[in-house]
PDB file of C-alpha atoms in Angstrom:
ATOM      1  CA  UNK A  78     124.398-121.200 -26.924  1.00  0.00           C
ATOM      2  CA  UNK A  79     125.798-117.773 -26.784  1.00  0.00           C
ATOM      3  CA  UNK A  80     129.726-116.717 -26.766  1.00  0.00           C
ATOM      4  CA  UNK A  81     131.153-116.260 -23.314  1.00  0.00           C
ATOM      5  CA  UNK A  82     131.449-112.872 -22.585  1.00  0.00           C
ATOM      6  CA  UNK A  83     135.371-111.033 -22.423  1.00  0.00           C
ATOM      7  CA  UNK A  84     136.270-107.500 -22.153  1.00  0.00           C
ATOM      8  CA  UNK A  85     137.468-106.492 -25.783  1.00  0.00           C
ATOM      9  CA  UNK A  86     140.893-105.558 -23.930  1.00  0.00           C
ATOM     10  CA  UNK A  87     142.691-105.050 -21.554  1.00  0.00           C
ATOM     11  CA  UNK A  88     145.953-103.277 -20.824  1.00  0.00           C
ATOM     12  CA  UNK A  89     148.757-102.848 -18.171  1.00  0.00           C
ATOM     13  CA  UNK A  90     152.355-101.945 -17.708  1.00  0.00           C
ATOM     14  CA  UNK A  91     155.350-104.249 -17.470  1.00  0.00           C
ATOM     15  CA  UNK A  92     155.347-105.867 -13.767  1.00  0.00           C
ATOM     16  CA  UNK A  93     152.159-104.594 -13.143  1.00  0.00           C
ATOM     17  CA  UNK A  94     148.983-107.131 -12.800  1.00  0.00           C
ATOM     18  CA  UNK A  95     146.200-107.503 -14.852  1.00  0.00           C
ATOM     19  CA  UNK A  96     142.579-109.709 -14.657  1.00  0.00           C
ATOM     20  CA  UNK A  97     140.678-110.574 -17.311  1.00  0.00           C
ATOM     21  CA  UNK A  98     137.236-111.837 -16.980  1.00  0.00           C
ATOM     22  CA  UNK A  99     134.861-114.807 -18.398  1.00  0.00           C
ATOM     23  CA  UNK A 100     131.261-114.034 -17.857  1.00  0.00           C
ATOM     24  CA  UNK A 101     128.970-117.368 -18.645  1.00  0.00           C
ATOM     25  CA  UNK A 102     125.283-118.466 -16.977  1.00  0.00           C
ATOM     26  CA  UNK A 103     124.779-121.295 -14.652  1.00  0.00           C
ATOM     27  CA  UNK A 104     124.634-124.014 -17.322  1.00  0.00           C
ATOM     28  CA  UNK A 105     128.466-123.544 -18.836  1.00  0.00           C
ATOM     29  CA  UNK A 106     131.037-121.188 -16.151  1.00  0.00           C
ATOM     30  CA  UNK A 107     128.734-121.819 -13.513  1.00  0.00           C
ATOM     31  CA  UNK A 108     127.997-125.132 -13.442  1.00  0.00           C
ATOM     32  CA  UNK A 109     131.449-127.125 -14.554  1.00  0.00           C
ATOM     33  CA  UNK A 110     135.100-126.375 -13.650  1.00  0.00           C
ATOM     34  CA  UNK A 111     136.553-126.811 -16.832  1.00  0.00           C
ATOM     35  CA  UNK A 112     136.973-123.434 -17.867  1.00  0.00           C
ATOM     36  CA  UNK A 113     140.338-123.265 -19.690  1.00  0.00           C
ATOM     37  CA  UNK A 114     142.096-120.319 -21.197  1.00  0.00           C
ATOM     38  CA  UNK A 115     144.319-119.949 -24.082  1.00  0.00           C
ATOM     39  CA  UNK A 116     146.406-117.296 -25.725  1.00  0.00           C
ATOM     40  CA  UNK A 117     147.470-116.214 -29.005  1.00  0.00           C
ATOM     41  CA  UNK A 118     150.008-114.281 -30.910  1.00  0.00           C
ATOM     42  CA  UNK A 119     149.187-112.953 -34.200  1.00  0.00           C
ATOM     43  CA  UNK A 120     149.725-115.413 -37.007  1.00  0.00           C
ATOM     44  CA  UNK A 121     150.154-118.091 -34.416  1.00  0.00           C
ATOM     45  CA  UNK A 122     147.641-120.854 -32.972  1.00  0.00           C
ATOM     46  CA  UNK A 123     146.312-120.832 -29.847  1.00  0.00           C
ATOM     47  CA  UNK A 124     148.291-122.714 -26.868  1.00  0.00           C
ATOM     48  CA  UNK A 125     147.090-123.982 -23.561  1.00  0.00           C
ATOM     49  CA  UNK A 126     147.881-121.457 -20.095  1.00  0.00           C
ATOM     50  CA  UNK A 127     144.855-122.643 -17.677  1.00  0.00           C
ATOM     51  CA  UNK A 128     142.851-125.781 -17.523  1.00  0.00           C
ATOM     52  CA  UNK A 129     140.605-126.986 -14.872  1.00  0.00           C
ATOM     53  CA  UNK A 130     139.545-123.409 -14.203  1.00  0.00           C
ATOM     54  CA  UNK A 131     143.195-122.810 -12.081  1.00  0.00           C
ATOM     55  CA  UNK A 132     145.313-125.298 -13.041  1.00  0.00           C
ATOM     56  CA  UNK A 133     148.568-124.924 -15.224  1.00  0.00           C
ATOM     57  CA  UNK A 134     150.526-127.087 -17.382  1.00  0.00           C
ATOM     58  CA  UNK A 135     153.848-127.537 -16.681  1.00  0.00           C
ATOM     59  CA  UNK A 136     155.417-125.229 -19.588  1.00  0.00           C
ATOM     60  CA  UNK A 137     153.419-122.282 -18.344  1.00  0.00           C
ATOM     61  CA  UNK A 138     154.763-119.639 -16.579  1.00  0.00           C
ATOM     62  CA  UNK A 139     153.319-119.271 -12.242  1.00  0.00           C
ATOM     63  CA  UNK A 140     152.700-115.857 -13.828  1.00  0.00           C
ATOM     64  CA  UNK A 141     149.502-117.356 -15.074  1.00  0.00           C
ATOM     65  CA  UNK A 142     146.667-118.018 -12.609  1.00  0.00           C
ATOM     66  CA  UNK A 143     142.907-118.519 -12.836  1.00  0.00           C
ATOM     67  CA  UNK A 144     139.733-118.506 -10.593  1.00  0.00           C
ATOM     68  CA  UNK A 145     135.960-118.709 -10.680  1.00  0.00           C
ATOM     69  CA  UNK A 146     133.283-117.115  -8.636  1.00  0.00           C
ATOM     70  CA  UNK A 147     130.004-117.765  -9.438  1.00  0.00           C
ATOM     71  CA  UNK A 148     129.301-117.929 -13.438  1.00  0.00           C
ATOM     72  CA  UNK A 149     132.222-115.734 -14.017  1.00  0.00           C
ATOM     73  CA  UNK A 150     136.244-116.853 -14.651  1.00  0.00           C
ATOM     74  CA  UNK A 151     139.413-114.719 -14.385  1.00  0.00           C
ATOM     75  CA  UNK A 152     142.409-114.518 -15.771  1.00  0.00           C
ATOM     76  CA  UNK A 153     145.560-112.941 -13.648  1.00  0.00           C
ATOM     77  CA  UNK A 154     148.949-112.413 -15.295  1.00  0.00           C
ATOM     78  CA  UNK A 155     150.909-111.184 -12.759  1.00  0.00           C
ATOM     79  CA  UNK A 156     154.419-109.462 -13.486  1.00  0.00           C
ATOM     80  CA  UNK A 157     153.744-108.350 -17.032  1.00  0.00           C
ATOM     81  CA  UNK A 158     155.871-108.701 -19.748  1.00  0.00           C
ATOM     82  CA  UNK A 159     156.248-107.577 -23.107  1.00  0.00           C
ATOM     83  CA  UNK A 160     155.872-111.100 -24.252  1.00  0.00           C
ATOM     84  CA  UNK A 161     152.556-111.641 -22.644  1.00  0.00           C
ATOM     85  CA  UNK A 162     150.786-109.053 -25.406  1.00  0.00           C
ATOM     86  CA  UNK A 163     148.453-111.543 -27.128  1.00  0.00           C
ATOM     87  CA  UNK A 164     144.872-112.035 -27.704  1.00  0.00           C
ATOM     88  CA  UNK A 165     143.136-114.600 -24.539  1.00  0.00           C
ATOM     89  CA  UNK A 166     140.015-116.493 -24.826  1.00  0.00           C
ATOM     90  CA  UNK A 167     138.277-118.749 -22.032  1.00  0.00           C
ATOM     91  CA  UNK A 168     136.449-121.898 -23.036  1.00  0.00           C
ATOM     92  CA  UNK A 169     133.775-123.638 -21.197  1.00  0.00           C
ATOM     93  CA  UNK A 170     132.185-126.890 -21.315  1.00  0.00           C
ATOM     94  CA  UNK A 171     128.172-126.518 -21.574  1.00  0.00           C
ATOM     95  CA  UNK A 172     127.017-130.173 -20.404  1.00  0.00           C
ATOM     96  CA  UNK A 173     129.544-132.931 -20.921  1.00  0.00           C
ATOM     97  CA  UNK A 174     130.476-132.396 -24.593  1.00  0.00           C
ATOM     98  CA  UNK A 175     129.663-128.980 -26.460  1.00  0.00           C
ATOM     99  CA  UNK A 176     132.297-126.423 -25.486  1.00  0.00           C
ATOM    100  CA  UNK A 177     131.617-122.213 -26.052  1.00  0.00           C
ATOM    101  CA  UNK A 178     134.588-120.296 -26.308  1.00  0.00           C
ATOM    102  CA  UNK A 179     134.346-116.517 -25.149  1.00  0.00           C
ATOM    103  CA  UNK A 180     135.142-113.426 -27.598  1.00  0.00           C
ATOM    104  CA  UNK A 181     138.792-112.588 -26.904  1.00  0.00           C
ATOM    105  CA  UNK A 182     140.283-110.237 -24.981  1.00  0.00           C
ATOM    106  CA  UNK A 183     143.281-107.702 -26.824  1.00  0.00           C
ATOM    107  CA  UNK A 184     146.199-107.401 -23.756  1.00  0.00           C
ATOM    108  CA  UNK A 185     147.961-104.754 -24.461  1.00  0.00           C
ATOM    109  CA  UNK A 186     151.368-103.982 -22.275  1.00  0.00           C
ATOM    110  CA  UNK A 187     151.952-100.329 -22.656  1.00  0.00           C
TER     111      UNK A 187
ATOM    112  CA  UNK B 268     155.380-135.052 -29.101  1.00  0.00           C
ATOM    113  CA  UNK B 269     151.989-135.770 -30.606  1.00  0.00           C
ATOM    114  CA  UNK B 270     151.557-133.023 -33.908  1.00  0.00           C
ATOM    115  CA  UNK B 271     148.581-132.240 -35.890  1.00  0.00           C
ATOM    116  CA  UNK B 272     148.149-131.058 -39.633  1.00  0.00           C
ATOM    117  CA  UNK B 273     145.044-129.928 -40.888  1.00  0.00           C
ATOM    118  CA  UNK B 274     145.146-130.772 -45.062  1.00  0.00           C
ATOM    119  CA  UNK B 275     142.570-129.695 -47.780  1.00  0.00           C
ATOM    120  CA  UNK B 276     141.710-126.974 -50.411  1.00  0.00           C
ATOM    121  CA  UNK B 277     142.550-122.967 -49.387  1.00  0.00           C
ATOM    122  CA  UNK B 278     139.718-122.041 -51.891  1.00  0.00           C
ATOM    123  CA  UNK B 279     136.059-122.986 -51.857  1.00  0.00           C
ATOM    124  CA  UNK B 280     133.168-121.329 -54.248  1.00  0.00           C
ATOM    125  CA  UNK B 281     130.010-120.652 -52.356  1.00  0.00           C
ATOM    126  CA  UNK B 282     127.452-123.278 -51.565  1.00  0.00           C
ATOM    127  CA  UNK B 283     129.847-126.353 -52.265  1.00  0.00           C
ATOM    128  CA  UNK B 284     131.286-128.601 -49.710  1.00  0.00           C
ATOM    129  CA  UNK B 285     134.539-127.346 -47.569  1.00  0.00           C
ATOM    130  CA  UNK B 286     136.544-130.533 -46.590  1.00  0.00           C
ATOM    131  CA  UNK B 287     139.464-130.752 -44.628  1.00  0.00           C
ATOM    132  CA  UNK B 288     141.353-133.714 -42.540  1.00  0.00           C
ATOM    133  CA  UNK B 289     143.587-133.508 -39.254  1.00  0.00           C
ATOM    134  CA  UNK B 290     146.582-135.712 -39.479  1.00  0.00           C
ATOM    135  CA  UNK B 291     147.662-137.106 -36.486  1.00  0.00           C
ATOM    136  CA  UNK B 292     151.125-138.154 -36.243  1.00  0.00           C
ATOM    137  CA  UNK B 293     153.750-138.887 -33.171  1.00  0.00           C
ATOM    138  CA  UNK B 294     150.380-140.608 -31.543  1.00  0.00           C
ATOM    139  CA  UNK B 295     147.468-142.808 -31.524  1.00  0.00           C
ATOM    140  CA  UNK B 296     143.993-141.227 -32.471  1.00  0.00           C
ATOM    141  CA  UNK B 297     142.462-144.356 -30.717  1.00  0.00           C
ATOM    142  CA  UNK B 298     143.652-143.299 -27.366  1.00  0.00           C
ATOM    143  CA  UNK B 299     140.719-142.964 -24.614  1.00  0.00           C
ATOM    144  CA  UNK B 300     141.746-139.658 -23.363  1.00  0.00           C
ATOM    145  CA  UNK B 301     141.268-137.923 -26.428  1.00  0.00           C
ATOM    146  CA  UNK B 302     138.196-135.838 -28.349  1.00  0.00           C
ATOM    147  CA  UNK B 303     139.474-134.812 -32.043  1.00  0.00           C
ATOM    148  CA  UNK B 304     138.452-130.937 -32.511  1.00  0.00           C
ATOM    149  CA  UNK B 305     137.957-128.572 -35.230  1.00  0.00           C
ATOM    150  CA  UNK B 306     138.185-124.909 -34.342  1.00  0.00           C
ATOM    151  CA  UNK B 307     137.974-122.079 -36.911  1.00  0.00           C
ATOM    152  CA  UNK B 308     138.512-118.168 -36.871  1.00  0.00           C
ATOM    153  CA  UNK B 309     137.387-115.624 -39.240  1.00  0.00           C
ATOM    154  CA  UNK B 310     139.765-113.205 -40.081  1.00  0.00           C
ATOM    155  CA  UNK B 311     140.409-110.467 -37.437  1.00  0.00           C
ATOM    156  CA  UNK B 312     137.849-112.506 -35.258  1.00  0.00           C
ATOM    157  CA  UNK B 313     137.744-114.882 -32.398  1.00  0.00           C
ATOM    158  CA  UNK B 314     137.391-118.592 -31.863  1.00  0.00           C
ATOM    159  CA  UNK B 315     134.502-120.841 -32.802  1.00  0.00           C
ATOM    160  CA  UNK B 316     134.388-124.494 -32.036  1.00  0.00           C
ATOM    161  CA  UNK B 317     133.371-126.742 -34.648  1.00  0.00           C
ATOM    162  CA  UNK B 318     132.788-129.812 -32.979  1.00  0.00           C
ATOM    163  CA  UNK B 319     134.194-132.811 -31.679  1.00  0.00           C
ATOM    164  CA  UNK B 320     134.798-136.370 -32.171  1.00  0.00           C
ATOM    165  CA  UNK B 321     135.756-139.138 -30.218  1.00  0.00           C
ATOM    166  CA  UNK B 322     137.878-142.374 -31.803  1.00  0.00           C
ATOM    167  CA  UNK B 323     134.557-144.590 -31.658  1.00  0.00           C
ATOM    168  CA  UNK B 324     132.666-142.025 -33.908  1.00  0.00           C
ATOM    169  CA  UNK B 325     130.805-140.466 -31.222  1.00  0.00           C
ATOM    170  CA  UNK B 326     130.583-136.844 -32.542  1.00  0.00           C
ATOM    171  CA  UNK B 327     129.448-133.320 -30.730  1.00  0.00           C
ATOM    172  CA  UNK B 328     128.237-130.111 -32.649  1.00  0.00           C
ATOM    173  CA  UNK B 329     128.261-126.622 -32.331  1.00  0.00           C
ATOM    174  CA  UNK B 330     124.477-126.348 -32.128  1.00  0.00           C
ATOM    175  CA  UNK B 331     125.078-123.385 -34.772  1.00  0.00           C
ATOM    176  CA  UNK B 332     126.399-125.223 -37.543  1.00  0.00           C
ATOM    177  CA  UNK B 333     125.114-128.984 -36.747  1.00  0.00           C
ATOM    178  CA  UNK B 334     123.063-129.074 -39.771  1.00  0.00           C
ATOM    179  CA  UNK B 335     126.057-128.387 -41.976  1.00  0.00           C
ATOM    180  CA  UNK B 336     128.571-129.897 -40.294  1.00  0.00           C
ATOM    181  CA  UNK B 337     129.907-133.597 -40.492  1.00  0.00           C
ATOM    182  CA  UNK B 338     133.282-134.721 -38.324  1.00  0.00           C
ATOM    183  CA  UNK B 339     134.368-138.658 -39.135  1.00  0.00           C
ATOM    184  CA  UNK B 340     136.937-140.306 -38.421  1.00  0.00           C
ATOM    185  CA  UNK B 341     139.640-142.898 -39.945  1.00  0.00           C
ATOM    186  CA  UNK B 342     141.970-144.783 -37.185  1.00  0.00           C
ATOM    187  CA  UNK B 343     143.692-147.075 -39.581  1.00  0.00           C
ATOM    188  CA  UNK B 344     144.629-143.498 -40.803  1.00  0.00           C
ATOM    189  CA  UNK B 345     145.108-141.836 -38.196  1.00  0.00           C
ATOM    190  CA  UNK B 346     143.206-139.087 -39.237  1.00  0.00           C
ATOM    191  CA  UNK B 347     139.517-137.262 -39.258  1.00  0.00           C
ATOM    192  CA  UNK B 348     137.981-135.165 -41.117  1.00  0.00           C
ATOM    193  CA  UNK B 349     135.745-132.095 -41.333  1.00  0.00           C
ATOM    194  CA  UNK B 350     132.860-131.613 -44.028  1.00  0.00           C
ATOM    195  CA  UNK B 351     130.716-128.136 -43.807  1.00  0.00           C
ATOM    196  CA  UNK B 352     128.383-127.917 -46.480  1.00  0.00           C
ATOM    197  CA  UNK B 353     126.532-124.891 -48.229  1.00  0.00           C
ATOM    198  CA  UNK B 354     129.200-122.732 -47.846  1.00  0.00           C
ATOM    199  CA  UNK B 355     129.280-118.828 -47.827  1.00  0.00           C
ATOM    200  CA  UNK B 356     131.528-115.759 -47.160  1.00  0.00           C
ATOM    201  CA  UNK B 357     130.875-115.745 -43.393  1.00  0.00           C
ATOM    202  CA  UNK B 358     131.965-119.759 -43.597  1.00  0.00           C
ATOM    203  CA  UNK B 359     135.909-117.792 -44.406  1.00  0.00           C
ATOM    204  CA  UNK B 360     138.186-118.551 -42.046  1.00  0.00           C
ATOM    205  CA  UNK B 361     141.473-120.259 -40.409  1.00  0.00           C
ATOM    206  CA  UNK B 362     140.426-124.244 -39.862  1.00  0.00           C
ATOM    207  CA  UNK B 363     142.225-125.592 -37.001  1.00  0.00           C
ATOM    208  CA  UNK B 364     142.337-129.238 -35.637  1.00  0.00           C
ATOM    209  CA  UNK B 365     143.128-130.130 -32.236  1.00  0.00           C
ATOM    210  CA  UNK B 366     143.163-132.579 -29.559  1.00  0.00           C
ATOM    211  CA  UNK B 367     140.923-132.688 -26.090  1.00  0.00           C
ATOM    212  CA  UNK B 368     142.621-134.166 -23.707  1.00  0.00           C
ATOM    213  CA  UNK B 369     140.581-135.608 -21.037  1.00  0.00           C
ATOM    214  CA  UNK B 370     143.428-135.535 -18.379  1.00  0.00           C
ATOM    215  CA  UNK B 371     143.125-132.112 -18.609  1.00  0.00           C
ATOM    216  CA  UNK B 372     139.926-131.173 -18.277  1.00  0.00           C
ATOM    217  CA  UNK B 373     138.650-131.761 -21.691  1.00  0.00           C
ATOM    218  CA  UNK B 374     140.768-128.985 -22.561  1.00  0.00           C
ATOM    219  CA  UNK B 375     142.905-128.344 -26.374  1.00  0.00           C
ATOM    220  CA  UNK B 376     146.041-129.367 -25.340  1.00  0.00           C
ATOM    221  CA  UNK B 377     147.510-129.538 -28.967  1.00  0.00           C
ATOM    222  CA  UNK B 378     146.637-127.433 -31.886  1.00  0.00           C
ATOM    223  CA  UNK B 379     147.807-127.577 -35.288  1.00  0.00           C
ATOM    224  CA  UNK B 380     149.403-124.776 -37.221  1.00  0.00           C
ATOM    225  CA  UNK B 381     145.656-124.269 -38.967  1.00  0.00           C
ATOM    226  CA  UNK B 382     144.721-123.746 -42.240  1.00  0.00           C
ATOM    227  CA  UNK B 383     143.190-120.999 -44.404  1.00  0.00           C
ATOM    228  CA  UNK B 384     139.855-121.478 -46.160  1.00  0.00           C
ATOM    229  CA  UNK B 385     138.690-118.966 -48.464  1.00  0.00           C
ATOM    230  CA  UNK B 386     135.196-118.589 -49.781  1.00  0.00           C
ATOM    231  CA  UNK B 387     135.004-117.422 -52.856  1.00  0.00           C
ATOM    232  CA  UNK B 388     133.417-117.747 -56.406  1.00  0.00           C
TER     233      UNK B 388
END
């Protein structure tokens, strides 16, 4: 199975919008939607913003919204902040139980 | 708050056996909602998943490393564990543990801090 693919990054200004993109195939994005997404700050582990493809848990900021058309997932953060510079990857089931997790995207907020 | 600690040795030599173990504490690792993850990172790189298991022993692979890779479990513990054998320099990398939660889509809902495994002779 091959990495989902991310853009390496991405960048915006504060209270701007950005998107970041999950491209997969039919048989992972495509086909399931449990595509989750996660972010990162350096030294830190990764922590939960999207499950279900568009669903948020309760800690997360409304800032945070995702989507799926076809075999590709997205990624808004709307309203930028400072704090929202971090490293995102999406995750994908592929059948019921093996998971691929995408490259990472860099967000940079200028 | 359910927490996770991944335990085990920061420093490997090549082609020997890397071994670490989740700790699970603040919760049951026998609960049905639940798949027991390991995740690593190279440094400077992005995420991999290991594999998964779930508290009956039913374990999932990373089709990349499933002929290295062994994930068991140990409820009267409360723990599981990771073997990856034949290590190498690529195999260098942050280990983390984390939990699937099935009530959210199967996604990692908790993560541990992660540990650092060096491969080196």
């Amino acid at each position: 199975q091959s990495a989902l693919t991310q853009p390496a990054s991405v960048s915006g200004s504060p209270g701007q919008s950005i998107t970041i993109s999950c491209s997969g195939t039919s048989g992972d994005v495509g086909s399931y939607n449990r595509v989750s997404w996660y972010q990162q700050h350096p030294g830190k582990a990764p922590k939960l913003m999207i499950y279900e493809g568009n669903r948020r848990p309760s800690e997360v900021s409304n800032r945070f919204s995702g989507s799926k058309s076809g075999n590709t997932a997205s990624l808004t953060i709307s309203g930028l902040q400072a704090e929202d510079e971090a490293d995102y990857y999406c995750c994908s089931f592929v059948g019921s139980t093996t998971l691929v997790i995408g490259g990472g995207t860099k967000l940079t907020v200028l | 708050q359910l927490q996770l600690q991944e335990s085990g040795p920061g420093l490997v030599k090549p082609s020997e056996t890397l071994s670490l173990t989740c700790s699970v504490s603040s919760g049951s690792i026998s609960s049905s909602t639940s798949y027991w993850r390991w995740i690593r990172q190279p440094p400077g790189k992005g995420l991999e998943w290991i594999g998964s298991i779930y508290y009956n022993g039913d374990t999932y692979y990373n089709p990349s490393l499933k002929s290295r890779v062994t994930i068991s479990v140990d409820t009267s513990k409360n723990q599981f564990s990771l073997k990856l054998t034949s290590v190498a320099a690529a195999d260098t990398a942050i280990y983390y543990c984390a939990r699937g939660n099935q009530l959210l889509g199967g996604s990692f809902d908790i993560w541990g801090q992660g540990t650092m495994v060096t491969v080196s002779s």
